PDB file of C-alpha atoms in Angstrom:
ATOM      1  CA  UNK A1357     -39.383 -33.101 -14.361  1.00 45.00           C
ATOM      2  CA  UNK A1358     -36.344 -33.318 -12.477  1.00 49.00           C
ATOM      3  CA  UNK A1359     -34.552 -31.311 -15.172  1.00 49.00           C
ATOM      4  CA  UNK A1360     -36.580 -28.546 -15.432  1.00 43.00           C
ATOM      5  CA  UNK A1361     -36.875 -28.167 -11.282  1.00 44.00           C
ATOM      6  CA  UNK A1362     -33.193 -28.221 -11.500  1.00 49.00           C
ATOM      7  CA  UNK A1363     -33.072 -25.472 -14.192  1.00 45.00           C
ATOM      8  CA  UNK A1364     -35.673 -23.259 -12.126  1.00 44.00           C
ATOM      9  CA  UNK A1365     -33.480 -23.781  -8.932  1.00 45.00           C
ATOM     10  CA  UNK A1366     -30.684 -22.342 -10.975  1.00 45.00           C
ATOM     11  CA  UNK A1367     -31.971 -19.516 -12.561  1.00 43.00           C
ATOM     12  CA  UNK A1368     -33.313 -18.633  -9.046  1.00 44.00           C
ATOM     13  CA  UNK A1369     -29.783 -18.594  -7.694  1.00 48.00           C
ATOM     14  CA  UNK A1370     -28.430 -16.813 -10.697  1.00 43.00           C
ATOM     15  CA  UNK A1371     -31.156 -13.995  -9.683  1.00 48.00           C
ATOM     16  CA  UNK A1372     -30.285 -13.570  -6.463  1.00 49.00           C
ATOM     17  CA  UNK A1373     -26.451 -13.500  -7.324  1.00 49.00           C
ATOM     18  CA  UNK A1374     -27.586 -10.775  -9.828  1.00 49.00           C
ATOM     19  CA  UNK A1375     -29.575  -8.990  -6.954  1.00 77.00           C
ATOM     20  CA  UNK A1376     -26.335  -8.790  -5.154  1.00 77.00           C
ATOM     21  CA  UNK A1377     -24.379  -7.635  -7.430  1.00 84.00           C
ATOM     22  CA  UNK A1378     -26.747  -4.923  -8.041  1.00 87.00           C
ATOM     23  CA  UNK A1379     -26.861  -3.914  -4.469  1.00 87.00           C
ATOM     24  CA  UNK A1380     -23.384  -3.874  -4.005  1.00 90.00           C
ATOM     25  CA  UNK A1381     -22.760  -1.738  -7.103  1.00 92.00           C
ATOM     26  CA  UNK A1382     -25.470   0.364  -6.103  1.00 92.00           C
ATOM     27  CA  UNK A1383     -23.673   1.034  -2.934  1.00 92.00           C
ATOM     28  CA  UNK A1384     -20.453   1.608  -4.347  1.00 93.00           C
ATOM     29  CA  UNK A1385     -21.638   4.510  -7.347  1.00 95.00           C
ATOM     30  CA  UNK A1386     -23.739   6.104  -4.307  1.00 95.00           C
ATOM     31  CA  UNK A1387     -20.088   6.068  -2.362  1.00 95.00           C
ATOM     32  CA  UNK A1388     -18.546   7.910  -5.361  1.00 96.00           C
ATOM     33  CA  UNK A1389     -21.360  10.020  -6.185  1.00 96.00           C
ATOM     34  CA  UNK A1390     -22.120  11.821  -2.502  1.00 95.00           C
ATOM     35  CA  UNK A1391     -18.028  13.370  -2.596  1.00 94.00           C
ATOM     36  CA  UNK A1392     -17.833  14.095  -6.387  1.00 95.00           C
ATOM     37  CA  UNK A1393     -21.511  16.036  -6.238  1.00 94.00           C
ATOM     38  CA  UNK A1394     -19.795  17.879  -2.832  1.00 92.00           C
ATOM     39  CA  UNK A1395     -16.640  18.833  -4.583  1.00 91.00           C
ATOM     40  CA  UNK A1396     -17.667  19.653  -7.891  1.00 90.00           C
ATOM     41  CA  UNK A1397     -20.437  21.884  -6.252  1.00 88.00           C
ATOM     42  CA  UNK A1398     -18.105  23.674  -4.330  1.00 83.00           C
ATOM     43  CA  UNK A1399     -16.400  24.136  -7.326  1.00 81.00           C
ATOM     44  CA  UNK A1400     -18.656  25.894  -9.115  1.00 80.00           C
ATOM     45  CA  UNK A1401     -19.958  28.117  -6.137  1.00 70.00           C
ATOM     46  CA  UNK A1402     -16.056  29.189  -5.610  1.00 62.00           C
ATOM     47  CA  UNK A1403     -16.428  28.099  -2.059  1.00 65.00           C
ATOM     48  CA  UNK A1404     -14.330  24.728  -2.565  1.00 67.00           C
ATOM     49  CA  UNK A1405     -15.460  23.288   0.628  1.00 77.00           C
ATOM     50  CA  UNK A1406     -17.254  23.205   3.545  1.00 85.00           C
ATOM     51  CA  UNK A1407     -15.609  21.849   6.895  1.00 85.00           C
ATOM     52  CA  UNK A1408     -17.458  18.424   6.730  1.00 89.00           C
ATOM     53  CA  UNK A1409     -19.619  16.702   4.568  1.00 93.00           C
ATOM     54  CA  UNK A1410     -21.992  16.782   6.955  1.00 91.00           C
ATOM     55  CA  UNK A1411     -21.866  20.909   6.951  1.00 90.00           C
ATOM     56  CA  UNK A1412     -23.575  20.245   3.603  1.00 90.00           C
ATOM     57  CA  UNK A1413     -26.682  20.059   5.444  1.00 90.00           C
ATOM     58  CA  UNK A1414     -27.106  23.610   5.563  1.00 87.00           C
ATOM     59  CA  UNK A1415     -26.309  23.823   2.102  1.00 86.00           C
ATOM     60  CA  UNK A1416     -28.317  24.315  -1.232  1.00 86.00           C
ATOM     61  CA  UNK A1417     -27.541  20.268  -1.782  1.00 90.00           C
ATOM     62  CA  UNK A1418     -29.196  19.681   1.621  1.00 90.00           C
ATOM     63  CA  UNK A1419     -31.893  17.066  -0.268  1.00 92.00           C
ATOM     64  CA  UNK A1420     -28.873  15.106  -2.133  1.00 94.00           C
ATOM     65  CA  UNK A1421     -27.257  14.906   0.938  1.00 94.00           C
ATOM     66  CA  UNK A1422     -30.171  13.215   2.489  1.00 94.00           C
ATOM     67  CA  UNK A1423     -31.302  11.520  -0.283  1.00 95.00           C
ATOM     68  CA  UNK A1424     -28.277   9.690  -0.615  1.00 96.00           C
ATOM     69  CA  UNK A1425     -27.766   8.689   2.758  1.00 96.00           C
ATOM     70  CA  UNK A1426     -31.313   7.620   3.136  1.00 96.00           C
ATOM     71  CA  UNK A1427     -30.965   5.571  -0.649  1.00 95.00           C
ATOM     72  CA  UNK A1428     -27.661   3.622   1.139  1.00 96.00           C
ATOM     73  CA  UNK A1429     -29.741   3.248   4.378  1.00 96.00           C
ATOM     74  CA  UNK A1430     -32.392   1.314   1.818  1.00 93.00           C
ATOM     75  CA  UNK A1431     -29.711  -1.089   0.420  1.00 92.00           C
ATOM     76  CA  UNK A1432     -28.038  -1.685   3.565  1.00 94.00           C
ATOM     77  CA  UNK A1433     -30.712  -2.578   5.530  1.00 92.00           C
ATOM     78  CA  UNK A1434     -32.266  -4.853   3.004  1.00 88.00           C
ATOM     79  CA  UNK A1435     -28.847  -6.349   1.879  1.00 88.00           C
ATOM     80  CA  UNK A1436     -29.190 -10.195   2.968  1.00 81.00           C
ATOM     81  CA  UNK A1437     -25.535 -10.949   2.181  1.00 80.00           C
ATOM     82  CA  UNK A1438     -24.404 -14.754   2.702  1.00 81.00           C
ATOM     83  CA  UNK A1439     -25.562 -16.701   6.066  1.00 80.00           C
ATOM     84  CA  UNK A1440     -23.282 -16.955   9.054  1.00 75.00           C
ATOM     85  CA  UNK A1441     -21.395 -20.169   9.434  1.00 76.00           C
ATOM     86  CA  UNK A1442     -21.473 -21.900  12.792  1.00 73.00           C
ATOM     87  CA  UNK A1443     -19.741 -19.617  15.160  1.00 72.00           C
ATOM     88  CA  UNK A1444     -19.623 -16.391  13.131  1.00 76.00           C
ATOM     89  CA  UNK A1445     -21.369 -13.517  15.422  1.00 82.00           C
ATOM     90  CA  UNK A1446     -21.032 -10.610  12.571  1.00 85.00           C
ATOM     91  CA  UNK A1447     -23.068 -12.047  10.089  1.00 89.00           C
ATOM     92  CA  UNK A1448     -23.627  -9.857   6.613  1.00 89.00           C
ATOM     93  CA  UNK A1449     -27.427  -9.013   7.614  1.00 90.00           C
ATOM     94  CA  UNK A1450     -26.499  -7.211  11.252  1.00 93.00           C
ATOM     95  CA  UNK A1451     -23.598  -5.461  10.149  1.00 94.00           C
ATOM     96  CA  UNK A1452     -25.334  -4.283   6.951  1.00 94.00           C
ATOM     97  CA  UNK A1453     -28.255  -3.468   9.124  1.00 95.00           C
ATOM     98  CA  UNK A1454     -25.997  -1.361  11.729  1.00 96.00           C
ATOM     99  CA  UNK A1455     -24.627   0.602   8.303  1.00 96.00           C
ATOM    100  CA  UNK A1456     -28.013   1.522   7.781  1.00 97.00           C
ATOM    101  CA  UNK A1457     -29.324   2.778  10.955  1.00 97.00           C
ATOM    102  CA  UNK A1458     -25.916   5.014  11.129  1.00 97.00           C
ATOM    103  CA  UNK A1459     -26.854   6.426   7.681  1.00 97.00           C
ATOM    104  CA  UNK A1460     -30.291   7.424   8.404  1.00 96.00           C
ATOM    105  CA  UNK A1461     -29.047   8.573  12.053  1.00 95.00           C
ATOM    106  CA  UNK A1462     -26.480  11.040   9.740  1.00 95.00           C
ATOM    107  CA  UNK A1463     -29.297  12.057   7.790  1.00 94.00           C
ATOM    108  CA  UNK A1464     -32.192  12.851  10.161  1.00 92.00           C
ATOM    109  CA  UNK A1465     -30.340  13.930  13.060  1.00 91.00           C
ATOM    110  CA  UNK A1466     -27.717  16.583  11.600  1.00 90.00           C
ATOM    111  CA  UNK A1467     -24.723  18.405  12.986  1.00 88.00           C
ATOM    112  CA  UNK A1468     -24.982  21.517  15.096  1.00 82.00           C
ATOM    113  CA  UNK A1469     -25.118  24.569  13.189  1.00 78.00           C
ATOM    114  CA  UNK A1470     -21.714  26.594  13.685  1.00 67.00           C
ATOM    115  CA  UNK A1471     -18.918  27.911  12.158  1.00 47.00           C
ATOM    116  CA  UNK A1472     -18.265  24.770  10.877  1.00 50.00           C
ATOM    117  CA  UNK A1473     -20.850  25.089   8.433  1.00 52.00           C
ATOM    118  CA  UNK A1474     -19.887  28.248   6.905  1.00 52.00           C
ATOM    119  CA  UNK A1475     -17.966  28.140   3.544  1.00 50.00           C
ATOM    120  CA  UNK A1476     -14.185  29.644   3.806  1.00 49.00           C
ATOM    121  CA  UNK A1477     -13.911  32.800   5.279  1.00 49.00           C
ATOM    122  CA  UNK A1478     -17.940  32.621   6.194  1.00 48.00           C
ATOM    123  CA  UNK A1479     -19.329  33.824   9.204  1.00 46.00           C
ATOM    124  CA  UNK A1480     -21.074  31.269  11.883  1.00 44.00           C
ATOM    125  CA  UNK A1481     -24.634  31.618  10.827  1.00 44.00           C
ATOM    126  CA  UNK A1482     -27.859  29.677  11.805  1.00 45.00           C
ATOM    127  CA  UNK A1483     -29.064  27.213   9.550  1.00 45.00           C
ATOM    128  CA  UNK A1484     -30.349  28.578   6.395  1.00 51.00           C
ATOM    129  CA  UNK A1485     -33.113  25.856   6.861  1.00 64.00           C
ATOM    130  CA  UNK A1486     -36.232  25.172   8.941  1.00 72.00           C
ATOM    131  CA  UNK A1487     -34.778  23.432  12.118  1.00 75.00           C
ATOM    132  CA  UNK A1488     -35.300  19.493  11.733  1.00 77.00           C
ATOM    133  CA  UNK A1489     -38.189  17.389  13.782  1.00 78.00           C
ATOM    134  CA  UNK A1490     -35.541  16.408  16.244  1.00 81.00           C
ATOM    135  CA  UNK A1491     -33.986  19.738  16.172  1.00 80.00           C
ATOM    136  CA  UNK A1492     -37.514  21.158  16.788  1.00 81.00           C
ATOM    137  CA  UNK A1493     -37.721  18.960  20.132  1.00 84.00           C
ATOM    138  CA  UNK A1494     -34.149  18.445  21.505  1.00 84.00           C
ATOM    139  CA  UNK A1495     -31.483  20.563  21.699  1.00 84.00           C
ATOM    140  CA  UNK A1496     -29.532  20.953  18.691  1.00 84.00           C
ATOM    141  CA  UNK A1497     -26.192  20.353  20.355  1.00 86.00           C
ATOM    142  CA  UNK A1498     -27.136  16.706  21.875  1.00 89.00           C
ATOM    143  CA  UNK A1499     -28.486  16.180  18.512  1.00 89.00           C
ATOM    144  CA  UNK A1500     -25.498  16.610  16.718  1.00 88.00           C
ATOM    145  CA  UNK A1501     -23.770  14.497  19.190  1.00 90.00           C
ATOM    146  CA  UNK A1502     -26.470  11.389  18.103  1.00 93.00           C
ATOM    147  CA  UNK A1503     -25.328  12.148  13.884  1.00 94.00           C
ATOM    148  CA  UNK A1504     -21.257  12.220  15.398  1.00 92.00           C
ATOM    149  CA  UNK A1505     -22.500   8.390  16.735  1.00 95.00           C
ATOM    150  CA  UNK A1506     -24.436   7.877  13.660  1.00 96.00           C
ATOM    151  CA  UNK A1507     -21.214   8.625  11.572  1.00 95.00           C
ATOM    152  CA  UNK A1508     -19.298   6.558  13.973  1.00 95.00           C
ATOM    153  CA  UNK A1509     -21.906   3.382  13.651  1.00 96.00           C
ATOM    154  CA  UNK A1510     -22.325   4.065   9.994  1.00 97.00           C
ATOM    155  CA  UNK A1511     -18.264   4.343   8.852  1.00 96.00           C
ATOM    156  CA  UNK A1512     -17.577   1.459  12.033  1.00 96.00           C
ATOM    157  CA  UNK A1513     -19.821  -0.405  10.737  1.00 96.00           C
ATOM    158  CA  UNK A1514     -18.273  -0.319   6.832  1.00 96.00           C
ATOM    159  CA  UNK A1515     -14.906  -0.897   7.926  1.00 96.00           C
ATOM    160  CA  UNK A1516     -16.032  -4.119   9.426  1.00 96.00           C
ATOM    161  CA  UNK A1517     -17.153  -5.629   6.183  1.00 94.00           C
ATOM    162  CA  UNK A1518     -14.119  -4.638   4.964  1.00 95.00           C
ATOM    163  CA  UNK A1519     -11.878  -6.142   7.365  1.00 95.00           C
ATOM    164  CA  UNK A1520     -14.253  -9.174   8.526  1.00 93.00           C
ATOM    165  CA  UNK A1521     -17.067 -10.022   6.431  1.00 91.00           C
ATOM    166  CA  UNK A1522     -15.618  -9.338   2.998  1.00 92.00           C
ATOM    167  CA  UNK A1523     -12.858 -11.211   3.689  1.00 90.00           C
ATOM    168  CA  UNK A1524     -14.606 -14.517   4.429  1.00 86.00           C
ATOM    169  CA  UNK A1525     -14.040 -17.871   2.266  1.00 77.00           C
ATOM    170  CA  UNK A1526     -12.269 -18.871  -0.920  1.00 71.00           C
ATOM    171  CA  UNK A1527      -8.477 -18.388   0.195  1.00 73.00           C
ATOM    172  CA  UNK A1528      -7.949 -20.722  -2.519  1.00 78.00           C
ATOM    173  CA  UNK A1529      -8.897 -18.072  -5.536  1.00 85.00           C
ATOM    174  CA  UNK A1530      -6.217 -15.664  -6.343  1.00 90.00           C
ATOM    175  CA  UNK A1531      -8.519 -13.071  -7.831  1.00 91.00           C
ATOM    176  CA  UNK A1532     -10.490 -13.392  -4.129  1.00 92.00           C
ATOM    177  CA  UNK A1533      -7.132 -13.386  -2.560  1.00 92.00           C
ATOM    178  CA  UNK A1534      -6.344 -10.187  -4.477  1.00 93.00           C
ATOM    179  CA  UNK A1535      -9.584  -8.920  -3.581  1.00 94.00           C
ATOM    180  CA  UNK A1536      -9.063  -9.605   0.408  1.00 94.00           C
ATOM    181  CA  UNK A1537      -6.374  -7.254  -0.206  1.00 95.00           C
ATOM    182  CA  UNK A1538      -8.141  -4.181  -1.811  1.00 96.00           C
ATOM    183  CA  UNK A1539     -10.686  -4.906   1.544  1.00 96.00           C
ATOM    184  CA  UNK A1540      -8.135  -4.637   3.855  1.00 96.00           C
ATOM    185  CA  UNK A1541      -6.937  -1.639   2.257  1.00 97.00           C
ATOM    186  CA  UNK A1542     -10.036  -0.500   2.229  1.00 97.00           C
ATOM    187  CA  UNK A1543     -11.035  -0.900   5.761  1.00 97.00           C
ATOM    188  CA  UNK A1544      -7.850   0.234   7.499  1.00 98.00           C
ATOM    189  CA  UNK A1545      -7.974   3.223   5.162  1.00 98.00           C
ATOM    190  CA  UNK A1546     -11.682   4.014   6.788  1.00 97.00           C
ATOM    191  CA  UNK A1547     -10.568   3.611  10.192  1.00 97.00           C
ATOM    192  CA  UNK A1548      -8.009   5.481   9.739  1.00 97.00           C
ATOM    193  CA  UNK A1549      -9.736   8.448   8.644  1.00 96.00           C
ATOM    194  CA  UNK A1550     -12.301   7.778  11.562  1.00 95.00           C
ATOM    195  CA  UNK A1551      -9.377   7.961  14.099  1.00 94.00           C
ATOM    196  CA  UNK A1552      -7.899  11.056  12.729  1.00 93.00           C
ATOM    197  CA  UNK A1553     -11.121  12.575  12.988  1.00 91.00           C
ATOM    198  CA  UNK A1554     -11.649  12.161  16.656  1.00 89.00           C
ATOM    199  CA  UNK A1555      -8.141  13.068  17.099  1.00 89.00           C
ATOM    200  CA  UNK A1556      -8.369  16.117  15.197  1.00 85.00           C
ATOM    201  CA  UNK A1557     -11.583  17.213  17.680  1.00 79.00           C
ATOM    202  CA  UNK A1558      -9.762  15.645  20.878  1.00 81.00           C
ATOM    203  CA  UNK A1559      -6.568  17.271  20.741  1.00 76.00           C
ATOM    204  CA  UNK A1560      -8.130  20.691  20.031  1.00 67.00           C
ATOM    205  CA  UNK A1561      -7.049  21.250  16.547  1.00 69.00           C
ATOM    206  CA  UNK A1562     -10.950  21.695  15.531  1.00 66.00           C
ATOM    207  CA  UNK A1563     -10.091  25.426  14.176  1.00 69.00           C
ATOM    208  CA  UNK A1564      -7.359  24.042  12.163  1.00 67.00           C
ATOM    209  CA  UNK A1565      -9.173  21.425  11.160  1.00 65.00           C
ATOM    210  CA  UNK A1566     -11.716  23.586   9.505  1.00 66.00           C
ATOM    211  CA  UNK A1567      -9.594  26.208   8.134  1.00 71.00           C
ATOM    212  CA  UNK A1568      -8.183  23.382   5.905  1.00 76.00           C
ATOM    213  CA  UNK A1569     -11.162  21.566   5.334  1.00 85.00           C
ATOM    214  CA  UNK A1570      -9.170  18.332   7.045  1.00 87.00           C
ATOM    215  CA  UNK A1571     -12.345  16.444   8.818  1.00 89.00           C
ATOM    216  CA  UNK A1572     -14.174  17.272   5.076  1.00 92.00           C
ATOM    217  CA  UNK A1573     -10.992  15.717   2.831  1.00 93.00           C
ATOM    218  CA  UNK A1574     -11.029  12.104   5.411  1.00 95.00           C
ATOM    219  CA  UNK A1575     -14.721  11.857   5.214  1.00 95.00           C
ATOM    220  CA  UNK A1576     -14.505  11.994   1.642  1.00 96.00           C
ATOM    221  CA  UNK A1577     -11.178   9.141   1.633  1.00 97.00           C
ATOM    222  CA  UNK A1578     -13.355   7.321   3.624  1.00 97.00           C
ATOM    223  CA  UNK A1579     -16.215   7.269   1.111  1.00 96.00           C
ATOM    224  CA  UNK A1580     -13.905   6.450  -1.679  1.00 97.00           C
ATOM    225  CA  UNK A1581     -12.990   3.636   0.530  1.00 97.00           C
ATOM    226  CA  UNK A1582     -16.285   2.330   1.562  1.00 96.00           C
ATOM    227  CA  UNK A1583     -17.310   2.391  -2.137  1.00 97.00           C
ATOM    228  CA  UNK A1584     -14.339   0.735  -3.623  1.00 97.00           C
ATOM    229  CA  UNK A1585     -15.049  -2.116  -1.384  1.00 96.00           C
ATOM    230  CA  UNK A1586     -18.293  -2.692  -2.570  1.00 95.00           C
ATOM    231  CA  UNK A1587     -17.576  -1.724  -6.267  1.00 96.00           C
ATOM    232  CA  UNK A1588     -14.839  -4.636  -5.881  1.00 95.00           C
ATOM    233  CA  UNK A1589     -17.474  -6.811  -4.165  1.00 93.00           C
ATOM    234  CA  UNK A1590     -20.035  -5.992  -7.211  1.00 91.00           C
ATOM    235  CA  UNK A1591     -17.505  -7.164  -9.588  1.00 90.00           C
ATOM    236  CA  UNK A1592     -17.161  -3.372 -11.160  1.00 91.00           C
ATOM    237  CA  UNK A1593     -13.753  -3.310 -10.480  1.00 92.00           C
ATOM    238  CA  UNK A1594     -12.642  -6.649 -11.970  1.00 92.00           C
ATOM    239  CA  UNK A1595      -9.890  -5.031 -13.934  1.00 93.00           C
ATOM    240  CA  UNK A1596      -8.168  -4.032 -10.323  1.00 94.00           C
ATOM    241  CA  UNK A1597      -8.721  -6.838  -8.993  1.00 93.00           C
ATOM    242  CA  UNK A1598      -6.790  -8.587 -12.080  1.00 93.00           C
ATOM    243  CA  UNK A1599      -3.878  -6.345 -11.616  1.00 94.00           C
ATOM    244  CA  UNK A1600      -3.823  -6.478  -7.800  1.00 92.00           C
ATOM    245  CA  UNK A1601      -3.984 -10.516  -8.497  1.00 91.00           C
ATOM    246  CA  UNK A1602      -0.667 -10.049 -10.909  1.00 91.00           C
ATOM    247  CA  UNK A1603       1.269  -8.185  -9.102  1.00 88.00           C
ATOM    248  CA  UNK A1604       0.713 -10.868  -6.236  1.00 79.00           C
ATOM    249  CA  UNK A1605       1.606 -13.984  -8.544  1.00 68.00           C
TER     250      UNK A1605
END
């Protein structure tokens, strides 16, 4: 009796480590997927790219834009991730959770239409789409301010698990060591990109910015970032993490 209650117990564990690893993975193709879609359909419409991915929006890929962000906001949020030792305030669950809400603030509360969200050499036009609920009963401008926080929750709250929560336990392991490593690449590499942003916008280079598709190119290093990270924590990138491992014996 004891047996088989001990077998049940384990295949229950090995389910939920499964579940994981199917989240995480998830996570990290939907990281891939959003930039490749953007650049390969820019591409083919001999546009190359807008100034942000968020300027994709008022694009033809408006839906995948959306879609995706609101399919990562569905992970995140119901991501469990491990339970916070005694002392730990960022556990997995709140910082996944924070992810989330910042993903379905980027999707539901878009940038304002400008410039910006003309392709290269494009005149500022309105939105080529019916204006958004919020749009419909705030002004556009303060609304794009809420998706810049949204963007600022939703990459803040990636780098974190890069830098804090991915990074927890099993020092011991070389291949987790190795892994720490690819995290804190990972993470510095996203706040990076966040900083450059707002520097980019502070110091007034915005119309460079754009002309060179700058703020688009770091959002899309960042997303190749956030979704190594979780590829890595999904086990889909065990070969790196070998080699990273090696190169550190």
């Amino acid at each position: 009796m004891s047996d088989h209650a001990s077998g049940a117990d384990q295949k229950a564990e090995n389910d939920l480590v499964l579940s994981f690893l199917a989240v995480r993975r998830a996570l990290g193709l939907l990281g891939y997927v959003l930039p490749a879609v953007l650049i390969l359909y820019g591409l083919f419409d001999r546009q190359w790219a807008l100034a942000s991915i968020s300027a994709y929006f008022y694009s033809p890929l408006r839906e995948l834009f959306v879609g995706i962000l609101c399919a990562q906001a569905v992970f995140l949020w119901n991501y469990e991730g491990y339970k916070p030792d005694a002392g730990e305030i960022l556990s997995d669950k709140m910082v996944s959770r924070a992810a989330s809400l910042g993903a379905l603030i980027v999707a539901f509360a878009p940038m304002a239409p400008s410039a910006k969200t003309a392709p290269p050499g494009g005149e500022a036009v309105a939105p080529v789409f019916e204006p958004t609920l919020l749009q419909t009963f705030f002004d556009p401008v303060w609304v794009g301010r809420l998706h810049f926080l949204g963007a600022l929750l939703f990459f803040g709250a990636l780098a974190t698990y890069c830098l804090v929560n991915f990074r927890r336990g099993g020092l011991d392991d070389p291949l987790k060591c190795a892994a720490n490593r690819i995290y804190g690449l990972c993470g510095w590499v996203i706040l990076a990109c966040i900083l450059a942003i707002a520097a980019l916008s502070l110091f007034g280079f915005s119309e460079s910015a754009a002309r060179f598709r700058a703020v688009f190119w770091l959002e899309v290093v960042a997303c190749v970032a956030f979704a190594t990270s979780w590829a890595v924590k999904g086990q889909a990138l065990q070969p790196l993490v070998r080699q990273v491992a090696a190169q550190s014996a």
